[in-house]
PDB file of C-alpha atoms in Angstrom:
ATOM      1  CA  MET N   8      66.944  -8.198  -5.320  1.00 58.00           C
ATOM      2  CA  PHE N   9      65.967  -6.038  -8.307  1.00 73.00           C
ATOM      3  CA  SER N  10      62.542  -5.777  -9.826  1.00 88.00           C
ATOM      4  CA  GLN N  11      61.589  -7.811 -12.853  1.00 93.00           C
ATOM      5  CA  SER N  12      60.989  -4.545 -14.720  1.00 94.00           C
ATOM      6  CA  PHE N  13      64.551  -3.376 -14.080  1.00 93.00           C
ATOM      7  CA  ASP N  14      65.954  -6.725 -15.175  1.00 92.00           C
ATOM      8  CA  ALA N  15      63.765  -6.643 -18.300  1.00 96.00           C
ATOM      9  CA  VAL N  16      64.949  -3.144 -19.216  1.00 96.00           C
ATOM     10  CA  MET N  17      68.583  -4.138 -18.696  1.00 96.00           C
ATOM     11  CA  GLY N  18      67.993  -7.241 -20.812  1.00 96.00           C
ATOM     12  CA  ILE N  19      66.704  -5.028 -23.611  1.00 98.00           C
ATOM     13  CA  VAL N  20      69.743  -2.741 -23.264  1.00 98.00           C
ATOM     14  CA  VAL N  21      72.059  -5.777 -23.479  1.00 97.00           C
ATOM     15  CA  ALA N  22      70.194  -6.999 -26.588  1.00 98.00           C
ATOM     16  CA  ILE N  23      70.423  -3.580 -28.271  1.00 98.00           C
ATOM     17  CA  ASN N  24      74.137  -3.425 -27.431  1.00 97.00           C
ATOM     18  CA  ALA N  25      74.661  -6.887 -28.946  1.00 97.00           C
ATOM     19  CA  ILE N  26      72.785  -5.877 -32.099  1.00 96.00           C
ATOM     20  CA  MET N  27      74.881  -2.707 -32.417  1.00 94.00           C
ATOM     21  CA  MET N  28      78.086  -4.715 -31.973  1.00 94.00           C
ATOM     22  CA  GLY N  29      76.929  -7.087 -34.711  1.00 95.00           C
ATOM     23  CA  ILE N  30      76.133  -4.188 -37.043  1.00 92.00           C
ATOM     24  CA  GLU N  31      79.507  -2.605 -36.313  1.00 90.00           C
ATOM     25  CA  TYR N  32      81.262  -5.903 -37.022  1.00 91.00           C
ATOM     26  CA  GLN N  33      79.450  -6.337 -40.346  1.00 92.00           C
ATOM     27  CA  MET N  34      80.155  -2.807 -41.634  1.00 89.00           C
ATOM     28  CA  ASN N  35      82.510  -2.400 -44.542  1.00 88.00           C
ATOM     29  CA  GLU N  36      85.586  -0.226 -43.975  1.00 86.00           C
ATOM     30  CA  GLU N  37      84.132   2.889 -45.606  1.00 86.00           C
ATOM     31  CA  ASP N  38      80.917   2.808 -43.578  1.00 84.00           C
ATOM     32  CA  ALA N  39      82.810   2.026 -40.384  1.00 83.00           C
ATOM     33  CA  SER N  40      85.129   4.962 -41.039  1.00 84.00           C
ATOM     34  CA  ASN N  41      82.166   7.308 -41.583  1.00 87.00           C
ATOM     35  CA  TRP N  42      80.437   6.065 -38.417  1.00 90.00           C
ATOM     36  CA  GLN N  43      83.534   5.705 -36.227  1.00 91.00           C
ATOM     37  CA  TYR N  44      82.883   8.675 -33.919  1.00 92.00           C
ATOM     38  CA  ARG N  45      79.173   7.867 -33.523  1.00 93.00           C
ATOM     39  CA  LEU N  46      79.995   4.252 -32.714  1.00 92.00           C
ATOM     40  CA  LEU N  47      82.583   5.368 -30.141  1.00 93.00           C
ATOM     41  CA  VAL N  48      80.007   7.600 -28.435  1.00 96.00           C
ATOM     42  CA  LEU N  49      77.432   4.799 -28.524  1.00 96.00           C
ATOM     43  CA  ASP N  50      79.947   2.371 -26.984  1.00 96.00           C
ATOM     44  CA  LEU N  51      80.584   4.862 -24.182  1.00 97.00           C
ATOM     45  CA  VAL N  52      76.841   5.320 -23.602  1.00 98.00           C
ATOM     46  CA  PHE N  53      76.396   1.566 -23.205  1.00 98.00           C
ATOM     47  CA  LEU N  54      79.485   1.364 -20.956  1.00 98.00           C
ATOM     48  CA  THR N  55      78.041   4.144 -18.786  1.00 98.00           C
ATOM     49  CA  ILE N  56      74.692   2.361 -18.502  1.00 98.00           C
ATOM     50  CA  PHE N  57      76.373  -0.926 -17.576  1.00 98.00           C
ATOM     51  CA  THR N  58      78.655   0.816 -15.054  1.00 98.00           C
ATOM     52  CA  ILE N  59      75.654   2.433 -13.352  1.00 98.00           C
ATOM     53  CA  GLU N  60      73.811  -0.890 -13.347  1.00 97.00           C
ATOM     54  CA  LEU N  61      76.817  -2.621 -11.772  1.00 97.00           C
ATOM     55  CA  ALA N  62      77.111   0.090  -9.106  1.00 96.00           C
ATOM     56  CA  MET N  63      73.415  -0.249  -8.291  1.00 95.00           C
ATOM     57  CA  ARG N  64      73.658  -4.029  -8.019  1.00 93.00           C
ATOM     58  CA  LEU N  65      76.790  -3.784  -5.860  1.00 95.00           C
ATOM     59  CA  SER N  66      75.059  -1.341  -3.529  1.00 95.00           C
ATOM     60  CA  VAL N  67      72.070  -3.669  -3.125  1.00 93.00           C
ATOM     61  CA  LEU N  68      73.915  -6.997  -2.897  1.00 91.00           C
ATOM     62  CA  GLY N  69      77.056  -5.799  -1.148  1.00 94.00           C
ATOM     63  CA  ILE N  70      80.611  -6.690  -2.098  1.00 93.00           C
ATOM     64  CA  LYS N  71      80.752 -10.039  -0.275  1.00 95.00           C
ATOM     65  CA  LYS N  72      77.638 -11.496  -1.899  1.00 94.00           C
ATOM     66  CA  SER N  73      78.595 -10.028  -5.293  1.00 92.00           C
ATOM     67  CA  LEU N  74      81.954 -11.797  -5.169  1.00 93.00           C
ATOM     68  CA  GLN N  75      80.142 -15.076  -4.537  1.00 95.00           C
ATOM     69  CA  THR N  76      77.819 -14.725  -7.535  1.00 94.00           C
ATOM     70  CA  PRO N  77      79.272 -15.938 -10.869  1.00 96.00           C
ATOM     71  CA  ALA N  78      77.033 -13.642 -12.951  1.00 93.00           C
ATOM     72  CA  MET N  79      78.135 -10.615 -10.903  1.00 95.00           C
ATOM     73  CA  LEU N  80      81.784 -11.613 -11.254  1.00 96.00           C
ATOM     74  CA  LEU N  81      81.342 -11.779 -15.026  1.00 96.00           C
ATOM     75  CA  ASP N  82      79.600  -8.386 -15.064  1.00 96.00           C
ATOM     76  CA  MET N  83      82.383  -6.883 -12.939  1.00 97.00           C
ATOM     77  CA  LEU N  84      85.037  -8.290 -15.260  1.00 98.00           C
ATOM     78  CA  ILE N  85      83.319  -7.044 -18.430  1.00 97.00           C
ATOM     79  CA  VAL N  86      82.651  -3.549 -17.056  1.00 98.00           C
ATOM     80  CA  THR N  87      86.176  -3.272 -15.625  1.00 98.00           C
ATOM     81  CA  VAL N  88      87.780  -4.301 -18.927  1.00 98.00           C
ATOM     82  CA  GLY N  89      85.518  -1.830 -20.743  1.00 98.00           C
ATOM     83  CA  LEU N  90      86.436   1.005 -18.389  1.00 98.00           C
ATOM     84  CA  VAL N  91      90.153   0.259 -18.674  1.00 98.00           C
ATOM     85  CA  THR N  92      90.228  -0.105 -22.473  1.00 97.00           C
ATOM     86  CA  GLU N  93      87.689   2.580 -23.407  1.00 96.00           C
ATOM     87  CA  VAL N  94      88.287   5.241 -20.739  1.00 97.00           C
ATOM     88  CA  ILE N  95      91.317   4.844 -18.460  1.00 98.00           C
ATOM     89  CA  LEU N  96      93.990   3.901 -21.022  1.00 97.00           C
ATOM     90  CA  PRO N  97      92.778   6.402 -23.654  1.00 97.00           C
ATOM     91  CA  LEU N  98      92.804   9.150 -21.002  1.00 97.00           C
ATOM     92  CA  TYR N  99      96.304   8.125 -19.931  1.00 97.00           C
ATOM     93  CA  TYR N 100      97.609   8.119 -23.513  1.00 96.00           C
ATOM     94  CA  GLY N 101      95.714  11.256 -24.538  1.00 96.00           C
ATOM     95  CA  THR N 102      93.588   9.460 -27.122  1.00 94.00           C
ATOM     96  CA  PHE N 103      90.200   9.593 -25.392  1.00 95.00           C
ATOM     97  CA  MET N 104      87.376  10.336 -27.873  1.00 93.00           C
ATOM     98  CA  GLN N 105      89.788  10.357 -30.800  1.00 91.00           C
ATOM     99  CA  VAL N 106      89.072   8.275 -33.861  1.00 85.00           C
ATOM    100  CA  GLN N 107      91.685   6.826 -36.167  1.00 77.00           C
ATOM    101  CA  ASP N 108      92.154   8.582 -39.467  1.00 68.00           C
ATOM    102  CA  ASP N 109      92.297   5.720 -41.925  1.00 57.00           C
ATOM    103  CA  SER N 110      92.681   7.982 -44.938  1.00 54.00           C
ATOM    104  CA  ASN N 111      95.952   7.267 -46.697  1.00 53.00           C
ATOM    105  CA  GLY N 112      95.642   9.740 -49.512  1.00 47.00           C
ATOM    106  CA  SER N 113      94.675   7.213 -52.197  1.00 45.00           C
TER     107      SER N 113
END
């Protein structure tokens, strides 16, 4: 299938993504507000990497075998949900790459 090196690199990318999600979750509101655009870009970078990885795996395994592999089904679900919620719906609603302005004047 794929080389051990490729799998190791993707494992590191997944770990870095998980760490970044944990940091984002632990941020207080002020820090999160200041970092909102950077975090959005970083989320899209990870989504792009995972989308490319999924496309590469699909091209090697083929659709039929991919649909029979639970790990591939999970990857497909996660990437599809990410693409819909982070790219497709924001493009449809005209909010792609926009961050919420949480300032309320106080």
